[in-house]
PDB file of C-alpha atoms in Angstrom:
ATOM      1  CA  MET A   1      87.499 101.441  26.950  1.00 73.00           C
ATOM      2  CA  SER A   2      85.436 104.740  25.909  1.00 85.00           C
ATOM      3  CA  THR A   3      84.655 106.166  22.458  1.00 91.00           C
ATOM      4  CA  PRO A   4      87.691 107.701  20.761  1.00 93.00           C
ATOM      5  CA  LEU A   5      86.500 111.289  20.541  1.00 94.00           C
ATOM      6  CA  ARG A   6      86.565 111.149  16.655  1.00 95.00           C
ATOM      7  CA  LEU A   7      82.990 112.080  14.641  1.00 93.00           C
ATOM      8  CA  LYS A   8      83.573 108.944  13.129  1.00 95.00           C
ATOM      9  CA  GLU A   9      83.568 107.004  15.862  1.00 95.00           C
ATOM     10  CA  LEU A  10      80.488 109.044  17.972  1.00 95.00           C
ATOM     11  CA  SER A  11      78.355 108.329  14.810  1.00 95.00           C
ATOM     12  CA  LYS A  12      77.997 105.271  15.918  1.00 95.00           C
ATOM     13  CA  LYS A  13      76.432 106.036  19.022  1.00 95.00           C
ATOM     14  CA  GLU A  14      73.394 106.212  19.722  1.00 95.00           C
ATOM     15  CA  GLU A  15      71.841 109.851  20.780  1.00 96.00           C
ATOM     16  CA  LEU A  16      70.471 109.906  24.144  1.00 97.00           C
ATOM     17  CA  LEU A  17      68.192 112.891  23.620  1.00 97.00           C
ATOM     18  CA  THR A  18      66.173 112.260  20.389  1.00 95.00           C
ATOM     19  CA  GLY A  19      64.603 114.574  17.888  1.00 93.00           C
ATOM     20  CA  GLY A  20      61.158 115.619  17.512  1.00 92.00           C
ATOM     21  CA  HIS A  21      61.499 117.719  20.726  1.00 95.00           C
ATOM     22  CA  ARG A  22      60.172 120.849  21.325  1.00 95.00           C
ATOM     23  CA  LEU A  23      63.344 123.213  21.718  1.00 96.00           C
ATOM     24  CA  CYS A  24      63.254 125.729  19.530  1.00 96.00           C
ATOM     25  CA  ALA A  25      65.205 125.765  16.044  1.00 96.00           C
ATOM     26  CA  GLY A  26      68.564 126.933  16.391  1.00 96.00           C
ATOM     27  CA  CYS A  27      69.190 126.649  20.263  1.00 97.00           C
ATOM     28  CA  GLY A  28      71.869 126.011  21.624  1.00 98.00           C
ATOM     29  CA  ALA A  29      70.991 123.702  24.371  1.00 98.00           C
ATOM     30  CA  PRO A  30      69.888 120.371  22.587  1.00 98.00           C
ATOM     31  CA  ILE A  31      73.596 120.774  21.111  1.00 97.00           C
ATOM     32  CA  ALA A  32      74.981 120.575  24.011  1.00 98.00           C
ATOM     33  CA  ILE A  33      73.078 118.114  26.068  1.00 98.00           C
ATOM     34  CA  ARG A  34      73.217 115.288  23.231  1.00 97.00           C
ATOM     35  CA  GLN A  35      77.412 116.246  22.764  1.00 98.00           C
ATOM     36  CA  VAL A  36      77.114 115.868  27.058  1.00 98.00           C
ATOM     37  CA  LEU A  37      74.840 112.345  26.215  1.00 98.00           C
ATOM     38  CA  LEU A  38      77.672 111.392  23.508  1.00 97.00           C
ATOM     39  CA  ALA A  39      81.034 112.082  25.839  1.00 97.00           C
ATOM     40  CA  ALA A  40      79.637 109.485  28.297  1.00 96.00           C
ATOM     41  CA  ASP A  41      80.199 105.349  28.206  1.00 94.00           C
ATOM     42  CA  VAL A  42      78.607 104.050  31.279  1.00 95.00           C
ATOM     43  CA  PRO A  43      75.012 104.042  32.250  1.00 97.00           C
ATOM     44  CA  LEU A  44      73.421 107.642  33.717  1.00 98.00           C
ATOM     45  CA  VAL A  45      70.905 108.556  35.829  1.00 98.00           C
ATOM     46  CA  ALA A  46      69.473 112.199  35.033  1.00 98.00           C
ATOM     47  CA  SER A  47      67.365 114.988  37.289  1.00 98.00           C
ATOM     48  CA  ASN A  48      66.140 118.116  34.996  1.00 98.00           C
ATOM     49  CA  ALA A  49      64.986 121.360  36.766  1.00 97.00           C
ATOM     50  CA  THR A  50      62.176 123.135  35.056  1.00 96.00           C
ATOM     51  CA  GLY A  51      63.042 124.846  32.476  1.00 96.00           C
ATOM     52  CA  CYS A  52      63.660 125.411  28.531  1.00 96.00           C
ATOM     53  CA  LEU A  53      65.168 121.889  28.050  1.00 97.00           C
ATOM     54  CA  GLU A  54      62.652 120.080  30.589  1.00 96.00           C
ATOM     55  CA  VAL A  55      59.647 121.213  29.510  1.00 95.00           C
ATOM     56  CA  SER A  56      60.727 120.906  25.761  1.00 97.00           C
ATOM     57  CA  THR A  57      61.534 117.874  25.968  1.00 97.00           C
ATOM     58  CA  THR A  58      58.593 115.711  28.549  1.00 96.00           C
ATOM     59  CA  ILE A  59      55.747 116.931  26.585  1.00 93.00           C
ATOM     60  CA  TYR A  60      53.407 114.836  27.915  1.00 91.00           C
ATOM     61  CA  PRO A  61      53.185 111.759  27.008  1.00 94.00           C
ATOM     62  CA  TYR A  62      56.403 111.900  24.900  1.00 95.00           C
ATOM     63  CA  SER A  63      59.842 112.008  25.824  1.00 96.00           C
ATOM     64  CA  ALA A  64      62.719 112.942  24.155  1.00 98.00           C
ATOM     65  CA  TRP A  65      65.093 111.517  27.033  1.00 98.00           C
ATOM     66  CA  LYS A  66      66.377 107.747  26.444  1.00 97.00           C
ATOM     67  CA  ILE A  67      68.115 107.585  29.575  1.00 98.00           C
ATOM     68  CA  PRO A  68      66.306 107.422  33.177  1.00 98.00           C
ATOM     69  CA  TRP A  69      65.723 110.772  34.141  1.00 98.00           C
ATOM     70  CA  ILE A  70      63.127 112.477  36.778  1.00 97.00           C
ATOM     71  CA  HIS A  71      61.883 116.410  36.553  1.00 96.00           C
ATOM     72  CA  SER A  72      62.885 118.708  39.390  1.00 96.00           C
ATOM     73  CA  ALA A  73      61.318 121.884  40.561  1.00 96.00           C
ATOM     74  CA  PHE A  74      63.356 124.766  39.214  1.00 94.00           C
ATOM     75  CA  GLU A  75      65.174 124.890  42.824  1.00 96.00           C
ATOM     76  CA  ASN A  76      66.007 121.447  43.569  1.00 96.00           C
ATOM     77  CA  ALA A  77      67.783 119.299  40.758  1.00 98.00           C
ATOM     78  CA  ALA A  78      70.772 119.038  42.498  1.00 98.00           C
ATOM     79  CA  ALA A  79      69.217 117.509  45.544  1.00 98.00           C
ATOM     80  CA  THR A  80      67.292 115.461  43.743  1.00 98.00           C
ATOM     81  CA  ILE A  81      70.031 113.505  42.185  1.00 98.00           C
ATOM     82  CA  SER A  82      72.073 113.802  45.270  1.00 98.00           C
ATOM     83  CA  GLY A  83      69.084 111.417  46.997  1.00 98.00           C
ATOM     84  CA  VAL A  84      69.226 109.030  44.169  1.00 98.00           C
ATOM     85  CA  GLU A  85      73.032 108.500  44.338  1.00 98.00           C
ATOM     86  CA  ALA A  86      72.892 107.999  48.116  1.00 98.00           C
ATOM     87  CA  MET A  87      70.271 106.261  47.441  1.00 98.00           C
ATOM     88  CA  TYR A  88      73.005 104.008  45.040  1.00 98.00           C
ATOM     89  CA  LYS A  89      75.591 103.727  47.464  1.00 97.00           C
ATOM     90  CA  ALA A  90      72.783 102.095  49.935  1.00 98.00           C
ATOM     91  CA  LEU A  91      71.997  99.346  47.454  1.00 97.00           C
ATOM     92  CA  LYS A  92      75.490  98.352  46.220  1.00 96.00           C
ATOM     93  CA  LYS A  93      76.284  98.329  49.692  1.00 96.00           C
ATOM     94  CA  THR A  94      73.731  95.403  50.455  1.00 97.00           C
ATOM     95  CA  GLY A  95      74.643  94.178  47.192  1.00 97.00           C
ATOM     96  CA  ARG A  96      71.051  94.932  44.978  1.00 97.00           C
ATOM     97  CA  ILE A  97      72.810  96.752  42.684  1.00 95.00           C
ATOM     98  CA  ASP A  98      76.071  95.711  41.652  1.00 94.00           C
ATOM     99  CA  ARG A  99      76.843  97.909  37.877  1.00 95.00           C
ATOM    100  CA  LYS A 100      79.093 101.400  37.787  1.00 95.00           C
ATOM    101  CA  ILE A 101      76.046 103.611  37.435  1.00 98.00           C
ATOM    102  CA  LYS A 102      76.870 107.512  36.901  1.00 98.00           C
ATOM    103  CA  PHE A 103      74.480 110.522  38.143  1.00 98.00           C
ATOM    104  CA  ILE A 104      74.111 114.119  36.021  1.00 98.00           C
ATOM    105  CA  ALA A 105      72.016 116.977  37.325  1.00 98.00           C
ATOM    106  CA  PHE A 106      70.600 119.570  34.482  1.00 98.00           C
ATOM    107  CA  GLY A 107      69.579 122.915  34.779  1.00 98.00           C
ATOM    108  CA  GLY A 108      69.562 126.560  33.527  1.00 97.00           C
ATOM    109  CA  ASP A 109      71.099 129.454  34.410  1.00 97.00           C
ATOM    110  CA  GLY A 110      67.638 130.361  36.587  1.00 96.00           C
ATOM    111  CA  GLY A 111      68.010 126.653  37.966  1.00 96.00           C
ATOM    112  CA  THR A 112      71.100 127.181  38.855  1.00 98.00           C
ATOM    113  CA  TYR A 113      72.699 130.187  38.939  1.00 98.00           C
ATOM    114  CA  ASP A 114      69.600 131.664  41.162  1.00 97.00           C
ATOM    115  CA  ILE A 115      66.761 129.323  42.719  1.00 97.00           C
ATOM    116  CA  GLY A 116      68.521 126.222  42.606  1.00 97.00           C
ATOM    117  CA  PHE A 117      72.053 127.433  44.041  1.00 98.00           C
ATOM    118  CA  GLN A 118      71.476 126.174  47.469  1.00 97.00           C
ATOM    119  CA  SER A 119      70.782 122.797  46.618  1.00 97.00           C
ATOM    120  CA  LEU A 120      73.799 122.559  43.721  1.00 98.00           C
ATOM    121  CA  SER A 121      76.224 124.694  47.243  1.00 98.00           C
ATOM    122  CA  GLY A 122      74.702 121.781  49.507  1.00 98.00           C
ATOM    123  CA  ALA A 123      75.028 118.793  46.940  1.00 98.00           C
ATOM    124  CA  MET A 124      78.421 119.744  46.441  1.00 98.00           C
ATOM    125  CA  GLU A 125      79.515 120.609  49.642  1.00 98.00           C
ATOM    126  CA  ARG A 126      77.719 116.903  50.780  1.00 98.00           C
ATOM    127  CA  GLY A 127      80.579 115.080  48.468  1.00 98.00           C
ATOM    128  CA  HIS A 128      77.603 113.189  46.229  1.00 98.00           C
ATOM    129  CA  ASP A 129      79.360 111.407  43.828  1.00 98.00           C
ATOM    130  CA  MET A 130      77.595 113.437  40.629  1.00 98.00           C
ATOM    131  CA  VAL A 131      78.171 115.795  37.990  1.00 98.00           C
ATOM    132  CA  TYR A 132      75.805 119.125  37.778  1.00 98.00           C
ATOM    133  CA  ILE A 133      75.576 120.528  33.682  1.00 98.00           C
ATOM    134  CA  CYS A 134      74.339 124.413  33.727  1.00 98.00           C
ATOM    135  CA  TYR A 135      73.219 125.380  30.418  1.00 98.00           C
ATOM    136  CA  ASP A 136      73.334 129.274  30.157  1.00 98.00           C
ATOM    137  CA  ASN A 137      71.646 130.966  28.404  1.00 98.00           C
ATOM    138  CA  GLY A 138      72.092 134.196  30.208  1.00 97.00           C
ATOM    139  CA  ALA A 139      67.827 134.515  31.201  1.00 98.00           C
ATOM    140  CA  TYR A 140      65.219 132.652  31.647  1.00 97.00           C
ATOM    141  CA  MET A 141      64.239 132.176  28.416  1.00 97.00           C
ATOM    142  CA  ASN A 142      60.898 130.130  28.888  1.00 93.00           C
ATOM    143  CA  THR A 143      59.038 131.863  31.146  1.00 95.00           C
ATOM    144  CA  GLY A 144      59.513 135.498  28.801  1.00 96.00           C
ATOM    145  CA  ILE A 145      63.071 136.471  29.101  1.00 97.00           C
ATOM    146  CA  GLN A 146      63.316 138.059  32.163  1.00 98.00           C
ATOM    147  CA  ARG A 147      67.132 138.825  33.747  1.00 97.00           C
ATOM    148  CA  SER A 148      68.903 136.221  35.589  1.00 97.00           C
ATOM    149  CA  SER A 149      72.297 136.862  37.928  1.00 98.00           C
ATOM    150  CA  ALA A 150      73.837 134.857  35.030  1.00 98.00           C
ATOM    151  CA  THR A 151      72.299 138.018  32.459  1.00 98.00           C
ATOM    152  CA  PRO A 152      75.574 139.981  30.828  1.00 98.00           C
ATOM    153  CA  PHE A 153      75.884 143.595  31.641  1.00 98.00           C
ATOM    154  CA  GLY A 154      73.665 145.444  28.841  1.00 98.00           C
ATOM    155  CA  ALA A 155      71.500 142.861  28.277  1.00 98.00           C
ATOM    156  CA  ASN A 156      67.923 143.791  27.223  1.00 98.00           C
ATOM    157  CA  THR A 157      65.983 141.795  29.077  1.00 98.00           C
ATOM    158  CA  THR A 158      62.202 142.066  30.127  1.00 98.00           C
ATOM    159  CA  THR A 159      62.328 142.836  33.865  1.00 98.00           C
ATOM    160  CA  CYS A 160      65.782 144.948  33.221  1.00 98.00           C
ATOM    161  CA  PRO A 161      64.350 146.560  29.451  1.00 97.00           C
ATOM    162  CA  ALA A 162      66.533 149.108  27.801  1.00 97.00           C
ATOM    163  CA  GLY A 163      65.312 152.337  27.950  1.00 94.00           C
ATOM    164  CA  ARG A 164      64.785 156.087  29.114  1.00 91.00           C
ATOM    165  CA  VAL A 165      65.444 155.032  33.178  1.00 94.00           C
ATOM    166  CA  ILE A 166      67.830 152.226  32.341  1.00 95.00           C
ATOM    167  CA  HIS A 167      70.344 150.452  29.594  1.00 95.00           C
ATOM    168  CA  GLY A 168      69.936 146.968  29.923  1.00 97.00           C
ATOM    169  CA  LYS A 169      71.100 144.982  32.572  1.00 98.00           C
ATOM    170  CA  PRO A 170      72.698 147.741  35.011  1.00 97.00           C
ATOM    171  CA  GLN A 171      74.828 144.987  36.643  1.00 97.00           C
ATOM    172  CA  LYS A 172      77.761 142.350  35.982  1.00 96.00           C
ATOM    173  CA  ARG A 173      76.833 138.340  35.719  1.00 97.00           C
ATOM    174  CA  LYS A 174      77.360 136.361  38.620  1.00 97.00           C
ATOM    175  CA  ASN A 175      80.451 134.292  37.768  1.00 97.00           C
ATOM    176  CA  LEU A 176      79.336 130.954  39.324  1.00 98.00           C
ATOM    177  CA  THR A 177      82.112 129.036  37.331  1.00 98.00           C
ATOM    178  CA  ARG A 178      84.562 130.067  39.717  1.00 97.00           C
ATOM    179  CA  ILE A 179      81.878 130.072  42.832  1.00 98.00           C
ATOM    180  CA  MET A 180      81.953 126.466  41.954  1.00 98.00           C
ATOM    181  CA  ALA A 181      85.107 126.067  42.451  1.00 98.00           C
ATOM    182  CA  ALA A 182      86.144 127.716  45.282  1.00 98.00           C
ATOM    183  CA  HIS A 183      83.697 125.031  46.338  1.00 98.00           C
ATOM    184  CA  ASP A 184      87.198 122.961  46.732  1.00 97.00           C
ATOM    185  CA  ILE A 185      85.170 120.155  44.568  1.00 98.00           C
ATOM    186  CA  PRO A 186      87.502 117.984  42.320  1.00 98.00           C
ATOM    187  CA  TYR A 187      86.532 118.863  38.742  1.00 98.00           C
ATOM    188  CA  VAL A 188      84.802 122.075  37.818  1.00 98.00           C
ATOM    189  CA  ALA A 189      84.813 123.287  34.302  1.00 98.00           C
ATOM    190  CA  GLN A 190      83.699 125.918  31.403  1.00 98.00           C
ATOM    191  CA  THR A 191      82.865 124.966  27.447  1.00 98.00           C
ATOM    192  CA  THR A 192      80.822 125.753  24.478  1.00 98.00           C
ATOM    193  CA  PRO A 193      79.379 123.515  22.692  1.00 98.00           C
ATOM    194  CA  ALA A 194      81.285 125.208  19.819  1.00 98.00           C
ATOM    195  CA  HIS A 195      84.537 123.071  20.675  1.00 98.00           C
ATOM    196  CA  TRP A 196      82.571 120.104  21.019  1.00 98.00           C
ATOM    197  CA  ARG A 197      86.244 118.377  21.765  1.00 97.00           C
ATOM    198  CA  ASP A 198      86.952 120.571  24.578  1.00 98.00           C
ATOM    199  CA  LEU A 199      83.020 119.879  25.963  1.00 98.00           C
ATOM    200  CA  MET A 200      83.203 115.905  26.090  1.00 98.00           C
ATOM    201  CA  THR A 201      86.598 115.456  26.651  1.00 98.00           C
ATOM    202  CA  LYS A 202      85.184 117.991  30.421  1.00 98.00           C
ATOM    203  CA  VAL A 203      82.374 115.874  30.629  1.00 98.00           C
ATOM    204  CA  ARG A 204      84.756 112.460  30.795  1.00 98.00           C
ATOM    205  CA  LYS A 205      86.937 113.967  33.414  1.00 98.00           C
ATOM    206  CA  ALA A 206      83.478 115.141  34.934  1.00 98.00           C
ATOM    207  CA  LEU A 207      82.614 111.467  34.889  1.00 98.00           C
ATOM    208  CA  GLU A 208      85.717 110.363  36.061  1.00 97.00           C
ATOM    209  CA  VAL A 209      86.376 111.962  39.342  1.00 96.00           C
ATOM    210  CA  ASP A 210      84.782 110.328  42.370  1.00 96.00           C
ATOM    211  CA  GLY A 211      83.023 112.859  43.978  1.00 97.00           C
ATOM    212  CA  PRO A 212      80.958 116.244  42.826  1.00 98.00           C
ATOM    213  CA  ALA A 213      81.584 117.675  39.118  1.00 98.00           C
ATOM    214  CA  PHE A 214      80.269 120.685  37.416  1.00 98.00           C
ATOM    215  CA  ILE A 215      80.531 121.787  34.466  1.00 98.00           C
ATOM    216  CA  ASN A 216      78.863 125.426  32.643  1.00 98.00           C
ATOM    217  CA  ILE A 217      77.888 125.110  29.356  1.00 98.00           C
ATOM    218  CA  LEU A 218      77.405 128.321  26.880  1.00 98.00           C
ATOM    219  CA  ALA A 219      74.016 127.483  25.436  1.00 98.00           C
ATOM    220  CA  PRO A 220      73.097 130.614  22.491  1.00 98.00           C
ATOM    221  CA  CYS A 221      68.941 131.455  22.423  1.00 98.00           C
ATOM    222  CA  ASN A 222      67.706 133.147  19.365  1.00 97.00           C
ATOM    223  CA  ARG A 223      64.584 133.792  21.143  1.00 96.00           C
ATOM    224  CA  GLY A 224      66.287 135.988  23.778  1.00 98.00           C
ATOM    225  CA  TRP A 225      69.569 137.066  22.400  1.00 98.00           C
ATOM    226  CA  ARG A 226      67.199 138.346  19.113  1.00 98.00           C
ATOM    227  CA  THR A 227      69.888 135.990  17.082  1.00 98.00           C
ATOM    228  CA  PRO A 228      68.911 134.298  13.813  1.00 97.00           C
ATOM    229  CA  THR A 229      68.543 130.529  14.258  1.00 97.00           C
ATOM    230  CA  ASN A 230      71.326 129.587  12.116  1.00 97.00           C
ATOM    231  CA  ASN A 231      74.620 130.899  14.478  1.00 97.00           C
ATOM    232  CA  ALA A 232      74.651 129.319  17.613  1.00 98.00           C
ATOM    233  CA  ILE A 233      77.816 127.723  17.183  1.00 98.00           C
ATOM    234  CA  GLU A 234      79.314 130.538  15.828  1.00 98.00           C
ATOM    235  CA  LEU A 235      77.972 132.786  18.625  1.00 98.00           C
ATOM    236  CA  CYS A 236      79.765 130.938  21.175  1.00 98.00           C
ATOM    237  CA  ARG A 237      83.533 130.285  18.822  1.00 98.00           C
ATOM    238  CA  ILE A 238      83.195 134.739  18.722  1.00 98.00           C
ATOM    239  CA  ALA A 239      82.108 134.285  22.896  1.00 98.00           C
ATOM    240  CA  ALA A 240      85.341 132.581  23.250  1.00 98.00           C
ATOM    241  CA  ASP A 241      87.639 134.450  20.916  1.00 98.00           C
ATOM    242  CA  THR A 242      86.335 137.351  22.521  1.00 98.00           C
ATOM    243  CA  CYS A 243      86.888 136.536  25.804  1.00 98.00           C
ATOM    244  CA  PHE A 244      83.319 136.768  27.195  1.00 98.00           C
ATOM    245  CA  TRP A 245      82.976 133.076  28.149  1.00 98.00           C
ATOM    246  CA  PRO A 246      86.867 131.916  28.397  1.00 98.00           C
ATOM    247  CA  LEU A 247      87.148 127.798  28.268  1.00 98.00           C
ATOM    248  CA  TYR A 248      88.543 126.314  31.353  1.00 98.00           C
ATOM    249  CA  GLU A 249      88.759 123.890  34.294  1.00 98.00           C
ATOM    250  CA  TYR A 250      89.705 123.390  37.346  1.00 98.00           C
ATOM    251  CA  GLU A 251      91.254 120.185  38.291  1.00 97.00           C
ATOM    252  CA  ASN A 252      91.834 119.554  42.013  1.00 97.00           C
ATOM    253  CA  GLY A 253      91.776 122.801  42.768  1.00 96.00           C
ATOM    254  CA  ARG A 254      94.562 123.751  39.646  1.00 96.00           C
ATOM    255  CA  LEU A 255      93.632 126.202  36.485  1.00 97.00           C
ATOM    256  CA  THR A 256      94.338 125.583  33.166  1.00 97.00           C
ATOM    257  CA  ILE A 257      92.924 127.857  30.483  1.00 98.00           C
ATOM    258  CA  ASN A 258      91.948 125.596  28.042  1.00 98.00           C
ATOM    259  CA  TYR A 259      92.229 127.724  25.221  1.00 98.00           C
ATOM    260  CA  LYS A 260      93.514 131.470  24.509  1.00 97.00           C
ATOM    261  CA  PRO A 261      93.126 132.528  21.308  1.00 97.00           C
ATOM    262  CA  LYS A 262      95.642 134.091  19.186  1.00 95.00           C
ATOM    263  CA  GLU A 263      94.408 137.361  19.064  1.00 96.00           C
ATOM    264  CA  LYS A 264      91.737 137.881  21.336  1.00 97.00           C
ATOM    265  CA  LYS A 265      88.438 140.029  19.931  1.00 98.00           C
ATOM    266  CA  PRO A 266      87.009 143.273  21.539  1.00 98.00           C
ATOM    267  CA  VAL A 267      83.790 142.383  23.620  1.00 98.00           C
ATOM    268  CA  THR A 268      82.010 144.107  21.040  1.00 98.00           C
ATOM    269  CA  ASP A 269      82.262 141.473  18.484  1.00 98.00           C
ATOM    270  CA  PHE A 270      79.926 139.639  20.454  1.00 98.00           C
ATOM    271  CA  LEU A 271      78.014 141.817  21.619  1.00 98.00           C
ATOM    272  CA  LYS A 272      77.024 142.986  17.731  1.00 97.00           C
ATOM    273  CA  THR A 273      75.629 139.738  16.730  1.00 97.00           C
ATOM    274  CA  GLN A 274      73.014 139.812  19.309  1.00 98.00           C
ATOM    275  CA  GLY A 275      69.438 142.416  19.718  1.00 98.00           C
ATOM    276  CA  ARG A 276      69.449 141.913  23.227  1.00 98.00           C
ATOM    277  CA  PHE A 277      72.551 144.682  22.693  1.00 98.00           C
ATOM    278  CA  LYS A 278      71.550 146.867  20.498  1.00 97.00           C
ATOM    279  CA  HIS A 279      71.185 150.188  21.619  1.00 97.00           C
ATOM    280  CA  LEU A 280      74.628 149.805  23.410  1.00 97.00           C
ATOM    281  CA  PHE A 281      75.501 150.221  20.360  1.00 97.00           C
ATOM    282  CA  SER A 282      74.151 153.709  19.792  1.00 95.00           C
ATOM    283  CA  PRO A 283      76.046 157.297  19.740  1.00 92.00           C
ATOM    284  CA  ASP A 284      75.552 158.039  23.533  1.00 90.00           C
ATOM    285  CA  SER A 285      76.150 154.100  25.098  1.00 93.00           C
ATOM    286  CA  LYS A 286      79.883 154.599  24.274  1.00 95.00           C
ATOM    287  CA  ASP A 287      80.736 154.291  28.079  1.00 96.00           C
ATOM    288  CA  LEU A 288      78.321 151.432  28.374  1.00 97.00           C
ATOM    289  CA  LEU A 289      80.563 149.636  25.613  1.00 97.00           C
ATOM    290  CA  LYS A 290      83.469 150.659  27.544  1.00 97.00           C
ATOM    291  CA  GLN A 291      82.302 149.296  30.381  1.00 97.00           C
ATOM    292  CA  ALA A 292      81.835 146.000  28.832  1.00 98.00           C
ATOM    293  CA  GLN A 293      84.958 145.564  27.611  1.00 98.00           C
ATOM    294  CA  GLU A 294      86.177 146.457  30.898  1.00 98.00           C
ATOM    295  CA  ASN A 295      83.885 143.772  32.884  1.00 97.00           C
ATOM    296  CA  THR A 296      85.348 141.141  30.442  1.00 98.00           C
ATOM    297  CA  ASP A 297      89.079 142.337  30.260  1.00 98.00           C
ATOM    298  CA  HIS A 298      88.876 142.324  34.264  1.00 97.00           C
ATOM    299  CA  GLU A 299      87.629 138.484  34.985  1.00 97.00           C
ATOM    300  CA  TRP A 300      90.022 137.731  31.196  1.00 98.00           C
ATOM    301  CA  ASP A 301      92.835 138.930  33.382  1.00 98.00           C
ATOM    302  CA  LYS A 302      92.401 137.369  36.629  1.00 97.00           C
ATOM    303  CA  LEU A 303      92.342 134.249  35.206  1.00 97.00           C
ATOM    304  CA  LEU A 304      95.477 134.820  33.400  1.00 97.00           C
ATOM    305  CA  ARG A 305      97.072 135.820  36.983  1.00 97.00           C
ATOM    306  CA  GLU A 306      95.798 133.128  38.285  1.00 96.00           C
ATOM    307  CA  ALA A 307      96.756 130.457  35.855  1.00 95.00           C
ATOM    308  CA  ALA A 308     100.719 131.863  36.020  1.00 94.00           C
ATOM    309  CA  CYS A 309     100.632 131.297  39.902  1.00 92.00           C
ATOM    310  CA  TRP A 310      99.905 127.833  39.277  1.00 87.00           C
ATOM    311  CA  ALA A 311     102.497 128.119  36.492  1.00 82.00           C
ATOM    312  CA  GLU A 312     104.901 129.417  38.657  1.00 82.00           C
ATOM    313  CA  GLU A 313     104.343 126.898  41.414  1.00 79.00           C
ATOM    314  CA  THR A 314     104.825 124.007  38.851  1.00 75.00           C
ATOM    315  CA  GLU A 315     108.513 125.527  37.573  1.00 75.00           C
ATOM    316  CA  THR A 316     109.567 125.702  41.901  1.00 77.00           C
ATOM    317  CA  THR A 317     108.150 122.315  42.091  1.00 74.00           C
ATOM    318  CA  LYS A 318     110.948 121.071  39.312  1.00 72.00           C
ATOM    319  CA  GLU A 319     113.850 122.596  40.579  1.00 73.00           C
ATOM    320  CA  GLY A 320     113.051 121.831  43.773  1.00 71.00           C
ATOM    321  CA  ASN A 321     113.262 118.654  43.037  1.00 66.00           C
TER     322      ASN A 321
END
């Protein structure tokens, strides 16, 4: 029986990512990963792409991981864990292992949206029984805050610096969660550590499916976002309230929006909290702020329209019955 998702019960479980790691104070990634590991009630084996999480939790000769863990290069965390999962199936088939084990891969947005996308897409297409967790901080933070395809429109990074030539990143961020849904895999979700019950419920659903699953988790980076070290959770809440980072899931292709703000806040409420968007609030940047709002509204409206289609289909099915 799974541990109830109550703080009292969860506080009794062993932490599988220990304290003492070298991630920055206030980083959103370890908060998210602790919640992921706490949600699991089955033995896990993990692979971890190169990135902040990997380099900061495994400085030789120490490790913060209390589960079997494999370091992969930037590009192949999904391929690594899919190989381990294939070996597990072979060992089970020959009777050399008989207990249930689940397999999980962790990658940042650089190792997931960009460099590792081909191995992720391939593992999903092959149907490996694994969960891929992306912790998305919106840039290559551990190598110098370079832009990634997850970097939001207008963000100031070291490779798209705000100045006279450009006003931060000129392109929209890639919507990887919906791209993963297009792989038609059993489970895809997006969440934040501020919504811990939502996050942990989604992890359990992902671990329960027989086949590939993907979860995208927002993980604020105070170093790259130019924010204080004490507000990662608040930033996640604002991201959901402005619909910059909607909470939703696809179960066998069917979309459910898990959180609809009672009053959708303007995306400027999210942007103005971060130094990387400071230049957008100068008097001559009104058009850029307008475009940022239009980008957010466009993605949110697409989700609402798709969810409405699924609701109509449900009603039609009921009437047909």
